[in-house]
Amino acid sequence: MNHFEEYCTKLVQSVGNKEGAVSPVITNSASFAYGTPEIAEGIFDGSVKKPLYSRMGNPTSARLESIMADMDSGVGAVATSSGMGAVTLATMSIVNAGDEIISIGGLFGGTYAFFTETLTRFGIKTHFFDVDELENIKNAINENTKIIFLESVGNPNMRLPDIKAIATIANDAGIILMVDNTITPLSISPLKLGADISIYSTTKIISGNASALGGCVVFRGINEGKDKIKTQRYKDVAKIVEKMGKMAFVAIAKKRAMRDFGVSANAHASYQTMLGLETLALRMQRVVKSVEIIALALSKNGINVNHPCIESHPHHIRYIKDFSNGCGTLLTIDMGTKEKAFEFLNKTKLATLTANIGDSRTLALHMDSTIYKDIPDDGKKFLGITEGLIRVSIGLENPQDIIDDFLTSAK
Ligand SMILES: *Cc1c(COP(=O)(O)O)cnc(C)c1O
């Protein structure tokens, strides 16, 4: 069976109910009544499994969390208010002042700013590497390294990591590997490739139509007995691991980040996100094909396109081998200068100009004057931001219509 077909069955079946309301129920309550003081006590000590307060968990969001966990072969998930909320939750539940992060690939502008500006204010240092600098990555690991953070596809540099090789480095060193899989849900399963935590902005292709801001973090089960999280490196969470066993990552995230940062998902956004999940496999399957068709056609017509389906791309072989189900909705076009890029964006009739990606519609944006405008020049160089760079997220349109529109706009 084709890779996406399996998910078609799984996702529609898990979102809908077989009894009562077919569409998931929205529980739009911030707080929950406990009934008796005995039940209240039980809820607070964890022995009674009922909702405590929506900041700590909501029944509608819990439904989304269980579908996301199942989709990604995790033991549990935490839904968040946004993708940045998910990045914050995942990292802040692990790091302490003095710790270090190794960040590979790259990197979404918000995450880059979070690591370079915000986390440095709290005494947490991040080292940045290209996906192919495996030796330098190994050499950068020290006793303070707590997280290796990786994006499944470089946005917007379109470089592809060898996720298995990086997982081996992380696992050999006993370090938690987090993969931001926002761009490649279903196409890539980070936990199966050896990652500990996968992170999503569900705002993008999971919702798929700009209807809901959201995020989600999916956790693998702790392997009791010999798990790396019990080693010296994570001694500050050893008590939670002892108590919670295989669910420890979820408990760590809730106790050490969700409770205090409050980046909780709201029920309505979780509902919208589930509606997106129903059709995710169908949309992914179509769009990863369209991206290839469009990238190859534009490239053939002399446009400077960056996508690994193009033979001259440095990761073309990796694309064919490890990304056989595509690498998401993105491609980039380098128009050479800002003027040419603006001219293109003023001419296109089909692309919607916005910072979002993964929408039903094709989206485009000039990078240097928008998302990356405050990033210093050396940062831009590392991230592959050039003067004429336009990031495009291909939508569900007929690919030939996009090709025609883009070729006309590039003239
Ligand atoms: C958009 C995005 C985020 C942040 O998500 P928001 O929902 O906008 O907060 C994080 N990582 C990647 C790869 C993204 O594309």
Short mmCIF file of C-alpha atoms in Angstrom, two decimals, residues 24-33 51 53-55 57-62 264-272 274:
data_model
loop_
_atom_site.label_atom_id
_atom_site.label_comp_id
_atom_site.label_asym_id
_atom_site.label_seq_id
_atom_site.Cartn_x
_atom_site.Cartn_y
_atom_site.Cartn_z
CA PRO A 24 -15.25 15.81 17.79
CA VAL A 25 -16.96 17.60 20.68
CA ILE A 26 -15.64 21.02 21.67
CA THR A 27 -15.41 21.32 25.46
CA ASN A 28 -15.22 25.06 25.75
CA SER A 29 -14.73 25.30 29.50
CA ALA A 30 -11.68 26.82 31.18
CA SER A 31 -12.36 25.10 34.48
CA PHE A 32 -13.93 21.83 35.57
CA ALA A 33 -16.05 21.13 38.65
CA PRO A 51 -9.69 17.31 33.87
CA TYR A 53 -8.10 23.01 34.64
CA SER A 54 -7.77 23.82 30.93
CA ARG A 55 -4.25 25.24 31.23
CA GLY A 57 -5.31 19.87 29.71
CA ASN A 58 -8.65 20.02 27.97
CA PRO A 59 -10.75 17.07 26.73
CA THR A 60 -10.89 18.36 23.13
CA SER A 61 -7.16 19.01 23.07
CA ALA A 62 -6.62 15.59 24.68
CA SER A 264 -1.85 25.64 26.33
CA ALA A 265 -3.97 24.87 23.27
CA ASN A 266 -7.57 26.08 23.29
CA ALA A 267 -10.41 23.66 22.54
CA HIS A 268 -11.66 25.46 19.44
CA ALA A 269 -8.21 25.49 17.80
CA SER A 270 -7.76 21.81 18.68
CA TYR A 271 -11.09 21.05 16.98
CA GLN A 272 -10.07 22.94 13.81
CA MET A 274 -8.49 17.75 13.99
#
